[in-house]
Short mmCIF file of N, CA and C in Angstrom, two decimals:
data_model
loop_
_atom_site.label_atom_id
_atom_site.label_comp_id
_atom_site.label_asym_id
_atom_site.label_seq_id
_atom_site.Cartn_x
_atom_site.Cartn_y
_atom_site.Cartn_z
N UNK A 187 -8.22 12.54 4.68
CA UNK A 187 -7.79 11.43 3.87
C UNK A 187 -8.46 10.14 4.36
N UNK A 188 -9.12 9.44 3.46
CA UNK A 188 -9.76 8.18 3.80
C UNK A 188 -8.98 7.01 3.23
N UNK A 189 -8.88 5.94 4.00
CA UNK A 189 -8.18 4.73 3.57
C UNK A 189 -9.20 3.61 3.45
N UNK A 190 -9.29 3.03 2.29
CA UNK A 190 -10.21 1.91 2.09
C UNK A 190 -9.75 0.68 2.87
N UNK A 191 -10.70 -0.15 3.32
CA UNK A 191 -10.32 -1.35 4.07
C UNK A 191 -9.40 -2.29 3.29
N UNK A 192 -9.50 -2.26 1.95
CA UNK A 192 -8.65 -3.14 1.14
C UNK A 192 -7.59 -2.38 0.35
N UNK A 193 -7.31 -1.14 0.74
CA UNK A 193 -6.28 -0.36 0.06
C UNK A 193 -4.96 -1.10 0.10
N UNK A 194 -4.25 -1.12 -1.01
CA UNK A 194 -2.96 -1.81 -1.08
C UNK A 194 -1.82 -0.85 -0.77
N UNK A 195 -0.73 -1.41 -0.30
CA UNK A 195 0.54 -0.69 -0.18
C UNK A 195 1.49 -1.29 -1.19
N UNK A 196 2.02 -0.47 -2.08
CA UNK A 196 2.97 -0.93 -3.09
C UNK A 196 4.35 -0.45 -2.67
N UNK A 197 5.23 -1.38 -2.35
CA UNK A 197 6.58 -1.09 -1.86
C UNK A 197 7.55 -1.31 -3.02
N UNK A 198 8.10 -0.22 -3.54
CA UNK A 198 8.83 -0.26 -4.79
C UNK A 198 10.36 -0.30 -4.57
N UNK A 199 10.97 -1.38 -5.00
CA UNK A 199 12.43 -1.47 -5.18
C UNK A 199 13.24 -1.13 -3.93
N UNK A 200 12.81 -1.59 -2.78
CA UNK A 200 13.58 -1.34 -1.56
C UNK A 200 14.63 -2.45 -1.46
N UNK A 201 15.69 -2.28 -2.25
CA UNK A 201 16.69 -3.31 -2.46
C UNK A 201 18.06 -2.89 -1.95
N UNK A 202 18.86 -3.89 -1.62
CA UNK A 202 20.16 -3.63 -1.02
C UNK A 202 21.10 -2.84 -1.94
N UNK A 203 20.93 -3.02 -3.23
CA UNK A 203 21.81 -2.33 -4.17
C UNK A 203 21.74 -0.82 -4.10
N UNK A 204 20.65 -0.28 -3.57
CA UNK A 204 20.53 1.17 -3.46
C UNK A 204 21.38 1.72 -2.31
N UNK A 205 22.01 0.85 -1.55
CA UNK A 205 22.91 1.31 -0.49
C UNK A 205 24.33 1.52 -1.02
N UNK A 206 24.57 1.20 -2.28
CA UNK A 206 25.91 1.35 -2.87
C UNK A 206 26.11 2.81 -3.30
N UNK A 207 26.53 3.62 -2.34
CA UNK A 207 26.62 5.07 -2.56
C UNK A 207 27.59 5.44 -3.67
N UNK A 208 28.65 4.65 -3.83
CA UNK A 208 29.64 4.95 -4.87
C UNK A 208 29.03 4.89 -6.26
N UNK A 209 27.99 4.07 -6.43
CA UNK A 209 27.33 3.95 -7.73
C UNK A 209 26.29 5.04 -7.91
N UNK A 210 25.48 5.30 -6.90
CA UNK A 210 24.32 6.18 -7.04
C UNK A 210 24.60 7.64 -6.71
N UNK A 211 25.56 7.89 -5.81
CA UNK A 211 25.83 9.26 -5.38
C UNK A 211 25.00 9.65 -4.16
N UNK A 212 24.99 10.94 -3.82
CA UNK A 212 24.30 11.40 -2.61
C UNK A 212 22.80 11.16 -2.66
N UNK A 213 22.22 10.74 -1.55
CA UNK A 213 20.78 10.50 -1.44
C UNK A 213 20.17 11.51 -0.47
N UNK A 214 18.87 11.53 -0.42
CA UNK A 214 18.16 12.38 0.53
C UNK A 214 17.38 11.52 1.51
N UNK A 215 16.71 12.16 2.42
CA UNK A 215 15.73 11.57 3.33
C UNK A 215 16.20 10.28 4.02
N UNK A 216 17.12 10.40 4.97
CA UNK A 216 17.58 9.21 5.70
C UNK A 216 16.48 8.52 6.51
N UNK A 217 15.35 9.19 6.73
CA UNK A 217 14.24 8.60 7.48
C UNK A 217 13.37 7.70 6.62
N UNK A 218 13.63 7.62 5.33
CA UNK A 218 12.75 6.87 4.43
C UNK A 218 12.59 5.42 4.85
N UNK A 219 13.68 4.75 5.21
CA UNK A 219 13.59 3.33 5.54
C UNK A 219 12.72 3.08 6.76
N UNK A 220 12.86 3.91 7.78
CA UNK A 220 12.01 3.76 8.97
C UNK A 220 10.55 3.97 8.62
N UNK A 221 10.29 4.94 7.76
CA UNK A 221 8.90 5.23 7.38
C UNK A 221 8.31 4.11 6.52
N UNK A 222 9.10 3.56 5.62
CA UNK A 222 8.63 2.44 4.80
C UNK A 222 8.31 1.25 5.70
N UNK A 223 9.21 0.96 6.64
CA UNK A 223 9.00 -0.16 7.57
C UNK A 223 7.73 0.03 8.38
N UNK A 224 7.47 1.25 8.84
CA UNK A 224 6.28 1.54 9.63
C UNK A 224 5.01 1.32 8.81
N UNK A 225 5.05 1.71 7.54
CA UNK A 225 3.88 1.52 6.67
C UNK A 225 3.61 0.05 6.41
N UNK A 226 4.65 -0.72 6.13
CA UNK A 226 4.46 -2.16 5.90
C UNK A 226 3.82 -2.80 7.13
N UNK A 227 4.35 -2.47 8.31
CA UNK A 227 3.82 -3.04 9.54
C UNK A 227 2.36 -2.66 9.74
N UNK A 228 2.04 -1.38 9.52
CA UNK A 228 0.66 -0.91 9.70
C UNK A 228 -0.29 -1.60 8.74
N UNK A 229 0.14 -1.79 7.50
CA UNK A 229 -0.72 -2.45 6.52
C UNK A 229 -0.98 -3.90 6.91
N UNK A 230 0.07 -4.59 7.31
CA UNK A 230 -0.10 -5.99 7.67
C UNK A 230 -0.92 -6.14 8.95
N UNK A 231 -0.71 -5.23 9.89
CA UNK A 231 -1.43 -5.32 11.17
C UNK A 231 -2.91 -4.97 11.04
N UNK A 232 -3.27 -4.29 9.95
CA UNK A 232 -4.69 -3.96 9.73
C UNK A 232 -5.28 -4.79 8.59
N UNK A 233 -4.61 -5.88 8.27
CA UNK A 233 -5.13 -6.85 7.28
C UNK A 233 -5.38 -6.24 5.91
N UNK A 234 -4.42 -5.43 5.47
CA UNK A 234 -4.49 -4.87 4.12
C UNK A 234 -3.39 -5.48 3.25
N UNK A 235 -3.62 -5.59 1.96
CA UNK A 235 -2.64 -6.24 1.07
C UNK A 235 -1.41 -5.39 0.82
N UNK A 236 -0.27 -6.07 0.71
CA UNK A 236 1.00 -5.43 0.41
C UNK A 236 1.58 -6.04 -0.86
N UNK A 237 2.05 -5.18 -1.75
CA UNK A 237 2.73 -5.60 -2.97
C UNK A 237 4.20 -5.24 -2.85
N UNK A 238 5.07 -6.23 -2.95
CA UNK A 238 6.52 -6.00 -2.93
C UNK A 238 7.03 -6.04 -4.36
N UNK A 239 7.68 -4.96 -4.78
CA UNK A 239 8.17 -4.85 -6.15
C UNK A 239 9.69 -4.90 -6.15
N UNK A 240 10.25 -5.71 -7.04
CA UNK A 240 11.71 -5.85 -7.14
C UNK A 240 12.16 -5.53 -8.57
N UNK A 241 13.18 -4.69 -8.67
CA UNK A 241 13.71 -4.33 -9.98
C UNK A 241 14.85 -5.29 -10.34
N UNK A 242 14.66 -6.04 -11.41
CA UNK A 242 15.69 -6.94 -11.92
C UNK A 242 16.39 -6.24 -13.08
N UNK A 243 17.42 -5.48 -12.76
CA UNK A 243 18.08 -4.64 -13.75
C UNK A 243 18.70 -5.47 -14.86
N UNK A 244 18.59 -4.98 -16.09
CA UNK A 244 19.16 -5.68 -17.24
C UNK A 244 20.60 -5.24 -17.53
N UNK A 245 21.02 -4.11 -16.98
CA UNK A 245 22.39 -3.64 -17.23
C UNK A 245 23.37 -4.45 -16.39
N UNK A 246 24.44 -4.95 -17.00
CA UNK A 246 25.35 -5.86 -16.29
C UNK A 246 26.12 -5.21 -15.14
N UNK A 247 26.21 -3.86 -15.13
CA UNK A 247 26.95 -3.20 -14.06
C UNK A 247 26.04 -2.65 -12.96
N UNK A 248 24.74 -2.88 -13.08
CA UNK A 248 23.80 -2.32 -12.09
C UNK A 248 23.87 -3.10 -10.79
N UNK A 249 23.87 -2.39 -9.64
CA UNK A 249 23.80 -3.07 -8.35
C UNK A 249 22.50 -3.84 -8.15
N UNK A 250 21.51 -3.62 -9.01
CA UNK A 250 20.21 -4.28 -8.87
C UNK A 250 20.07 -5.49 -9.80
N UNK A 251 21.15 -5.88 -10.45
CA UNK A 251 21.07 -7.00 -11.40
C UNK A 251 20.84 -8.32 -10.68
N UNK A 252 20.06 -9.21 -11.28
CA UNK A 252 19.84 -10.54 -10.70
C UNK A 252 21.16 -11.28 -10.51
N UNK A 253 21.25 -12.02 -9.42
CA UNK A 253 22.47 -12.75 -9.11
C UNK A 253 23.45 -11.97 -8.27
N UNK A 254 23.23 -10.68 -8.15
CA UNK A 254 24.06 -9.81 -7.31
C UNK A 254 23.33 -9.58 -6.00
N UNK A 255 24.06 -9.49 -4.89
CA UNK A 255 23.41 -9.31 -3.59
C UNK A 255 22.53 -8.07 -3.56
N UNK A 256 22.89 -7.08 -4.34
CA UNK A 256 22.11 -5.85 -4.37
C UNK A 256 20.71 -6.02 -4.92
N UNK A 257 20.44 -7.12 -5.60
CA UNK A 257 19.11 -7.39 -6.12
C UNK A 257 18.14 -7.77 -5.00
N UNK A 258 18.68 -8.24 -3.87
CA UNK A 258 17.83 -8.67 -2.75
C UNK A 258 17.16 -7.48 -2.07
N UNK A 259 15.99 -7.73 -1.50
CA UNK A 259 15.34 -6.70 -0.69
C UNK A 259 16.20 -6.36 0.52
N UNK A 260 16.07 -5.14 1.00
CA UNK A 260 16.72 -4.79 2.26
C UNK A 260 16.17 -5.68 3.37
N UNK A 261 16.98 -5.91 4.39
CA UNK A 261 16.64 -6.89 5.42
C UNK A 261 15.29 -6.63 6.07
N UNK A 262 14.99 -5.36 6.36
CA UNK A 262 13.74 -5.07 7.07
C UNK A 262 12.51 -5.35 6.20
N UNK A 263 12.67 -5.26 4.89
CA UNK A 263 11.58 -5.61 3.98
C UNK A 263 11.44 -7.12 3.89
N UNK A 264 12.55 -7.81 3.70
CA UNK A 264 12.50 -9.27 3.59
C UNK A 264 11.91 -9.88 4.86
N UNK A 265 12.21 -9.28 6.02
CA UNK A 265 11.70 -9.82 7.29
C UNK A 265 10.19 -9.69 7.41
N UNK A 266 9.57 -8.75 6.68
CA UNK A 266 8.12 -8.55 6.77
C UNK A 266 7.35 -9.36 5.74
N UNK A 267 8.03 -9.91 4.76
CA UNK A 267 7.32 -10.66 3.72
C UNK A 267 6.68 -11.90 4.33
N UNK A 268 5.43 -12.12 3.95
CA UNK A 268 4.71 -13.28 4.43
C UNK A 268 4.06 -13.12 5.79
N UNK A 269 4.16 -11.93 6.38
CA UNK A 269 3.60 -11.72 7.72
C UNK A 269 2.19 -11.16 7.70
N UNK A 270 1.60 -11.09 6.52
CA UNK A 270 0.25 -10.53 6.40
C UNK A 270 -0.85 -11.53 6.68
N UNK A 271 -0.49 -12.71 7.17
CA UNK A 271 -1.51 -13.71 7.47
C UNK A 271 -2.23 -14.18 6.22
N UNK A 272 -3.55 -14.19 6.29
CA UNK A 272 -4.35 -14.65 5.16
C UNK A 272 -4.61 -13.56 4.12
N UNK A 273 -4.13 -12.36 4.39
CA UNK A 273 -4.34 -11.25 3.45
C UNK A 273 -3.45 -11.44 2.22
N UNK A 274 -3.98 -11.23 1.03
CA UNK A 274 -3.17 -11.44 -0.17
C UNK A 274 -1.91 -10.56 -0.19
N UNK A 275 -0.83 -11.17 -0.65
CA UNK A 275 0.45 -10.48 -0.80
C UNK A 275 0.97 -10.82 -2.18
N UNK A 276 1.65 -9.88 -2.81
CA UNK A 276 2.11 -10.11 -4.18
C UNK A 276 3.57 -9.69 -4.32
N UNK A 277 4.35 -10.48 -5.05
CA UNK A 277 5.70 -10.10 -5.46
C UNK A 277 5.65 -9.81 -6.95
N UNK A 278 6.04 -8.60 -7.33
CA UNK A 278 6.12 -8.21 -8.73
C UNK A 278 7.58 -7.99 -9.08
N UNK A 279 8.05 -8.56 -10.17
CA UNK A 279 9.39 -8.28 -10.67
C UNK A 279 9.27 -7.50 -11.98
N UNK A 280 10.21 -6.58 -12.17
CA UNK A 280 10.13 -5.73 -13.36
C UNK A 280 11.54 -5.38 -13.85
N UNK A 281 11.61 -4.90 -15.07
CA UNK A 281 12.89 -4.45 -15.64
C UNK A 281 12.80 -3.00 -16.10
N UNK A 282 11.64 -2.37 -15.91
CA UNK A 282 11.43 -0.97 -16.30
C UNK A 282 10.94 -0.19 -15.09
N UNK A 283 10.60 1.07 -15.27
CA UNK A 283 10.25 1.92 -14.14
C UNK A 283 8.92 1.59 -13.49
N UNK A 284 7.90 1.30 -14.27
CA UNK A 284 6.56 1.14 -13.72
C UNK A 284 6.32 -0.28 -13.22
N UNK A 285 5.79 -0.38 -12.00
CA UNK A 285 5.40 -1.69 -11.46
C UNK A 285 4.23 -2.28 -12.24
N UNK A 286 3.54 -1.46 -13.04
CA UNK A 286 2.44 -1.96 -13.86
C UNK A 286 2.94 -2.68 -15.11
N UNK A 287 4.24 -2.60 -15.38
CA UNK A 287 4.83 -3.36 -16.49
C UNK A 287 5.75 -4.44 -15.94
N UNK A 288 5.27 -5.15 -14.92
CA UNK A 288 6.03 -6.22 -14.32
C UNK A 288 5.30 -7.55 -14.44
N UNK A 289 5.84 -8.52 -13.74
CA UNK A 289 5.28 -9.87 -13.72
C UNK A 289 5.09 -10.31 -12.27
N UNK A 290 3.88 -10.78 -11.89
CA UNK A 290 2.66 -10.85 -12.71
C UNK A 290 2.04 -9.47 -12.95
N UNK A 291 0.92 -9.45 -13.63
CA UNK A 291 0.25 -8.21 -14.02
C UNK A 291 -0.39 -7.55 -12.81
N UNK A 292 0.19 -6.44 -12.36
CA UNK A 292 -0.29 -5.74 -11.17
C UNK A 292 -1.70 -5.21 -11.35
N UNK A 293 -1.98 -4.62 -12.50
CA UNK A 293 -3.31 -4.05 -12.75
C UNK A 293 -4.38 -5.13 -12.68
N UNK A 294 -4.09 -6.29 -13.27
CA UNK A 294 -5.06 -7.40 -13.24
C UNK A 294 -5.26 -7.89 -11.81
N UNK A 295 -4.18 -8.00 -11.05
CA UNK A 295 -4.26 -8.48 -9.67
C UNK A 295 -5.08 -7.54 -8.81
N UNK A 296 -4.83 -6.24 -8.93
CA UNK A 296 -5.60 -5.26 -8.17
C UNK A 296 -7.08 -5.32 -8.57
N UNK A 297 -7.34 -5.43 -9.87
CA UNK A 297 -8.71 -5.48 -10.34
C UNK A 297 -9.46 -6.70 -9.83
N UNK A 298 -8.80 -7.85 -9.85
CA UNK A 298 -9.44 -9.09 -9.37
C UNK A 298 -9.76 -9.01 -7.88
N UNK A 299 -8.93 -8.25 -7.13
CA UNK A 299 -9.15 -8.10 -5.70
C UNK A 299 -10.11 -6.95 -5.37
N UNK A 300 -10.58 -6.24 -6.38
CA UNK A 300 -11.49 -5.12 -6.15
C UNK A 300 -10.82 -3.93 -5.49
N UNK A 301 -9.51 -3.77 -5.70
CA UNK A 301 -8.74 -2.68 -5.07
C UNK A 301 -8.75 -1.47 -5.99
N UNK A 302 -9.19 -0.33 -5.47
CA UNK A 302 -9.24 0.90 -6.26
C UNK A 302 -8.33 1.99 -5.69
N UNK A 303 -7.71 1.72 -4.55
CA UNK A 303 -6.87 2.72 -3.88
C UNK A 303 -5.56 2.05 -3.45
N UNK A 304 -4.46 2.75 -3.67
CA UNK A 304 -3.20 2.24 -3.13
C UNK A 304 -2.27 3.39 -2.74
N UNK A 305 -1.39 3.08 -1.78
CA UNK A 305 -0.29 3.97 -1.41
C UNK A 305 0.98 3.38 -1.99
N UNK A 306 1.89 4.23 -2.42
CA UNK A 306 3.13 3.76 -3.01
C UNK A 306 4.31 4.41 -2.31
N UNK A 307 5.27 3.58 -1.90
CA UNK A 307 6.46 4.05 -1.20
C UNK A 307 7.66 3.32 -1.77
N UNK A 308 8.86 3.81 -1.50
CA UNK A 308 10.05 3.08 -1.93
C UNK A 308 11.11 3.96 -2.57
N UNK A 309 11.84 3.37 -3.50
CA UNK A 309 13.02 3.97 -4.12
C UNK A 309 12.90 3.78 -5.64
N UNK A 310 13.28 4.73 -6.45
CA UNK A 310 13.64 6.11 -6.21
C UNK A 310 12.40 6.99 -6.38
N UNK A 311 12.34 8.06 -5.65
CA UNK A 311 11.18 8.96 -5.66
C UNK A 311 10.78 9.36 -7.07
N UNK A 312 11.76 9.85 -7.83
CA UNK A 312 11.50 10.46 -9.14
C UNK A 312 11.61 9.47 -10.29
N UNK A 313 11.83 8.22 -9.98
CA UNK A 313 11.95 7.21 -11.03
C UNK A 313 10.79 6.21 -10.91
N UNK A 314 11.05 5.07 -10.28
CA UNK A 314 10.05 4.00 -10.26
C UNK A 314 8.85 4.31 -9.37
N UNK A 315 9.05 5.05 -8.29
CA UNK A 315 7.91 5.44 -7.46
C UNK A 315 7.01 6.39 -8.23
N UNK A 316 7.60 7.42 -8.81
CA UNK A 316 6.80 8.40 -9.56
C UNK A 316 6.10 7.75 -10.75
N UNK A 317 6.81 6.91 -11.50
CA UNK A 317 6.22 6.30 -12.68
C UNK A 317 5.05 5.39 -12.30
N UNK A 318 5.21 4.63 -11.23
CA UNK A 318 4.13 3.76 -10.76
C UNK A 318 2.93 4.58 -10.31
N UNK A 319 3.18 5.65 -9.57
CA UNK A 319 2.09 6.52 -9.12
C UNK A 319 1.39 7.19 -10.30
N UNK A 320 2.17 7.68 -11.22
CA UNK A 320 1.59 8.39 -12.38
C UNK A 320 0.73 7.44 -13.22
N UNK A 321 1.24 6.23 -13.45
CA UNK A 321 0.47 5.28 -14.24
C UNK A 321 -0.77 4.82 -13.48
N UNK A 322 -0.65 4.67 -12.16
CA UNK A 322 -1.81 4.32 -11.36
C UNK A 322 -2.91 5.37 -11.48
N UNK A 323 -2.51 6.63 -11.45
CA UNK A 323 -3.48 7.71 -11.63
C UNK A 323 -4.14 7.65 -12.99
N UNK A 324 -3.34 7.38 -14.04
CA UNK A 324 -3.88 7.25 -15.39
C UNK A 324 -4.87 6.11 -15.51
N UNK A 325 -4.63 5.05 -14.76
CA UNK A 325 -5.50 3.87 -14.82
C UNK A 325 -6.75 4.01 -13.95
N UNK A 326 -6.86 5.12 -13.24
CA UNK A 326 -8.07 5.38 -12.48
C UNK A 326 -8.02 5.03 -11.01
N UNK A 327 -6.85 4.65 -10.49
CA UNK A 327 -6.73 4.37 -9.07
C UNK A 327 -6.63 5.67 -8.28
N UNK A 328 -7.07 5.63 -7.03
CA UNK A 328 -6.80 6.72 -6.10
C UNK A 328 -5.44 6.42 -5.48
N UNK A 329 -4.47 7.26 -5.78
CA UNK A 329 -3.09 7.00 -5.39
C UNK A 329 -2.67 7.96 -4.28
N UNK A 330 -2.08 7.40 -3.23
CA UNK A 330 -1.52 8.17 -2.13
C UNK A 330 -0.01 8.00 -2.14
N UNK A 331 0.71 9.11 -2.05
CA UNK A 331 2.17 9.05 -2.06
C UNK A 331 2.72 9.67 -0.78
N UNK A 332 3.14 8.85 0.20
CA UNK A 332 3.81 9.40 1.38
C UNK A 332 5.24 9.76 1.01
N UNK A 333 5.47 11.02 0.70
CA UNK A 333 6.75 11.45 0.14
C UNK A 333 7.93 11.11 1.05
N UNK A 334 7.71 11.20 2.36
CA UNK A 334 8.83 10.93 3.28
C UNK A 334 9.08 9.44 3.48
N UNK A 335 8.34 8.59 2.76
CA UNK A 335 8.63 7.16 2.73
C UNK A 335 9.24 6.78 1.38
N UNK A 336 9.95 7.74 0.80
CA UNK A 336 10.69 7.53 -0.45
C UNK A 336 12.03 8.25 -0.32
N UNK A 337 12.95 7.86 -1.17
CA UNK A 337 14.18 8.66 -1.29
C UNK A 337 14.74 8.51 -2.69
N UNK A 338 15.65 9.42 -3.04
CA UNK A 338 16.28 9.37 -4.35
C UNK A 338 17.71 9.89 -4.24
N UNK A 339 18.31 10.16 -5.39
CA UNK A 339 19.72 10.54 -5.46
C UNK A 339 19.88 11.76 -6.35
N UNK A 340 20.96 12.53 -6.13
CA UNK A 340 21.28 13.63 -7.03
C UNK A 340 21.38 13.11 -8.46
N UNK A 341 21.06 13.99 -9.42
CA UNK A 341 21.02 13.53 -10.81
C UNK A 341 21.46 14.65 -11.75
N UNK A 342 22.22 14.27 -12.77
CA UNK A 342 22.64 15.20 -13.82
C UNK A 342 21.80 14.94 -15.07
N UNK A 343 21.26 16.00 -15.62
CA UNK A 343 20.42 15.89 -16.81
C UNK A 343 21.07 16.55 -18.01
N UNK A 344 20.26 17.07 -18.96
CA UNK A 344 20.81 17.69 -20.16
C UNK A 344 21.43 19.06 -19.85
N UNK A 345 22.29 19.50 -20.75
CA UNK A 345 22.88 20.85 -20.68
C UNK A 345 23.68 21.07 -19.39
N UNK A 346 24.11 19.97 -18.77
CA UNK A 346 24.88 20.11 -17.53
C UNK A 346 24.04 20.44 -16.32
N UNK A 347 22.71 20.44 -16.48
CA UNK A 347 21.83 20.71 -15.34
C UNK A 347 22.00 19.61 -14.29
N UNK A 348 22.05 20.01 -13.04
CA UNK A 348 22.14 19.03 -11.96
C UNK A 348 21.14 19.42 -10.87
N UNK A 349 20.39 18.45 -10.41
CA UNK A 349 19.43 18.69 -9.34
C UNK A 349 19.76 17.78 -8.16
N UNK A 350 19.62 18.34 -6.98
CA UNK A 350 19.83 17.54 -5.78
C UNK A 350 18.67 16.58 -5.59
N UNK A 351 18.89 15.58 -4.76
CA UNK A 351 17.83 14.62 -4.46
C UNK A 351 16.60 15.31 -3.88
N UNK A 352 16.81 16.28 -3.00
CA UNK A 352 15.68 17.00 -2.42
C UNK A 352 14.91 17.77 -3.49
N UNK A 353 15.63 18.40 -4.42
CA UNK A 353 14.95 19.13 -5.49
C UNK A 353 14.15 18.19 -6.37
N UNK A 354 14.70 17.04 -6.67
CA UNK A 354 13.99 16.06 -7.49
C UNK A 354 12.74 15.55 -6.78
N UNK A 355 12.85 15.32 -5.47
CA UNK A 355 11.69 14.85 -4.70
C UNK A 355 10.58 15.89 -4.70
N UNK A 356 10.95 17.16 -4.54
CA UNK A 356 9.95 18.23 -4.57
C UNK A 356 9.30 18.33 -5.94
N UNK A 357 10.09 18.16 -6.99
CA UNK A 357 9.53 18.20 -8.35
C UNK A 357 8.53 17.07 -8.56
N UNK A 358 8.88 15.87 -8.08
CA UNK A 358 7.96 14.74 -8.18
C UNK A 358 6.67 15.03 -7.44
N UNK A 359 6.79 15.51 -6.21
CA UNK A 359 5.60 15.80 -5.40
C UNK A 359 4.73 16.86 -6.07
N UNK A 360 5.36 17.88 -6.61
CA UNK A 360 4.61 18.95 -7.26
C UNK A 360 3.89 18.45 -8.51
N UNK A 361 4.59 17.67 -9.33
CA UNK A 361 3.99 17.16 -10.56
C UNK A 361 2.84 16.20 -10.28
N UNK A 362 3.05 15.27 -9.36
CA UNK A 362 2.02 14.28 -9.08
C UNK A 362 0.81 14.90 -8.40
N UNK A 363 1.05 15.70 -7.38
CA UNK A 363 -0.05 16.30 -6.63
C UNK A 363 -0.74 17.39 -7.46
N UNK A 364 0.07 18.31 -7.99
CA UNK A 364 -0.49 19.41 -8.76
C UNK A 364 -1.16 18.95 -10.04
N UNK A 365 -0.65 17.85 -10.60
CA UNK A 365 -1.21 17.34 -11.85
C UNK A 365 -2.37 16.38 -11.64
N UNK A 366 -2.71 16.09 -10.39
CA UNK A 366 -3.85 15.23 -10.10
C UNK A 366 -3.60 13.74 -10.25
N UNK A 367 -2.33 13.34 -10.34
CA UNK A 367 -2.03 11.91 -10.45
C UNK A 367 -2.12 11.20 -9.11
N UNK A 368 -1.78 11.92 -8.05
CA UNK A 368 -1.73 11.31 -6.71
C UNK A 368 -1.91 12.40 -5.67
N UNK A 369 -2.32 11.97 -4.48
CA UNK A 369 -2.36 12.87 -3.33
C UNK A 369 -1.08 12.66 -2.53
N UNK A 370 -0.28 13.69 -2.43
CA UNK A 370 0.98 13.59 -1.69
C UNK A 370 0.72 13.86 -0.22
N UNK A 371 1.16 12.93 0.63
CA UNK A 371 0.87 12.98 2.06
C UNK A 371 2.15 12.70 2.84
N UNK A 372 2.05 12.70 4.16
CA UNK A 372 3.16 12.29 5.01
C UNK A 372 2.90 10.90 5.56
N UNK A 373 3.95 10.23 5.95
CA UNK A 373 3.79 8.92 6.58
C UNK A 373 2.96 9.03 7.85
N UNK A 374 3.21 10.05 8.64
CA UNK A 374 2.47 10.24 9.89
C UNK A 374 0.98 10.34 9.65
N UNK A 375 0.58 11.14 8.68
CA UNK A 375 -0.84 11.31 8.39
C UNK A 375 -1.45 10.03 7.83
N UNK A 376 -0.68 9.31 7.02
CA UNK A 376 -1.18 8.06 6.46
C UNK A 376 -1.37 7.02 7.55
N UNK A 377 -0.42 6.93 8.49
CA UNK A 377 -0.55 5.99 9.61
C UNK A 377 -1.76 6.34 10.47
N UNK A 378 -1.99 7.62 10.68
CA UNK A 378 -3.16 8.05 11.46
C UNK A 378 -4.45 7.63 10.77
N UNK A 379 -4.49 7.80 9.47
CA UNK A 379 -5.70 7.43 8.71
C UNK A 379 -5.93 5.92 8.76
N UNK A 380 -4.87 5.15 8.66
CA UNK A 380 -4.99 3.69 8.76
C UNK A 380 -5.51 3.30 10.13
N UNK A 381 -4.98 3.92 11.17
CA UNK A 381 -5.41 3.61 12.54
C UNK A 381 -6.88 3.98 12.76
N UNK A 382 -7.32 5.10 12.18
CA UNK A 382 -8.71 5.54 12.34
C UNK A 382 -9.68 4.53 11.73
N UNK A 383 -9.32 4.00 10.56
CA UNK A 383 -10.24 3.09 9.88
C UNK A 383 -10.26 1.73 10.55
N UNK A 384 -9.26 1.44 11.38
CA UNK A 384 -9.21 0.16 12.08
C UNK A 384 -9.93 0.23 13.42
N UNK A 385 -10.06 1.44 13.96
CA UNK A 385 -10.66 1.60 15.30
C UNK A 385 -12.15 1.25 15.30
#
């Protein structure tokens, strides 16, 4: 795996509202937050751009709605904002799943910076992370998805079907990787690749 010197890290919806277990239900991958934090630090320490994405939910009962504490980034994310020095950093706000349908225009920003590769991490694996990765692949970016730097929640679908968070994460990884939208990797391998290109 090769990491471009200007590869971006897109950190999707790592917001306090996702800690409200009573609303979302059981989650998977308790290591996700540590892995996301490690990636942000590695990107900033190697002078690569970071995009922070925030979901401004339009539903009045959502823990992610503007004006509610849950709309804020988790503390460890907020603490890293602005620490990239002179390297460009972007805040994107959105009301839908894809970070490419937010404000400002992510695709235009990446294009202006000459960025053709990005890694995407955050919450939820099978929702906004997957949609952003899938659209990035459609737009021609080389997308890396460190699966263990994401998490999601159990979900009920049609016909009473219910999938656990782990099952949903595996489905996302299989669809994105097998379908050629993204290369699914581990945080450990991604950090190693970042370190190699900096040495």
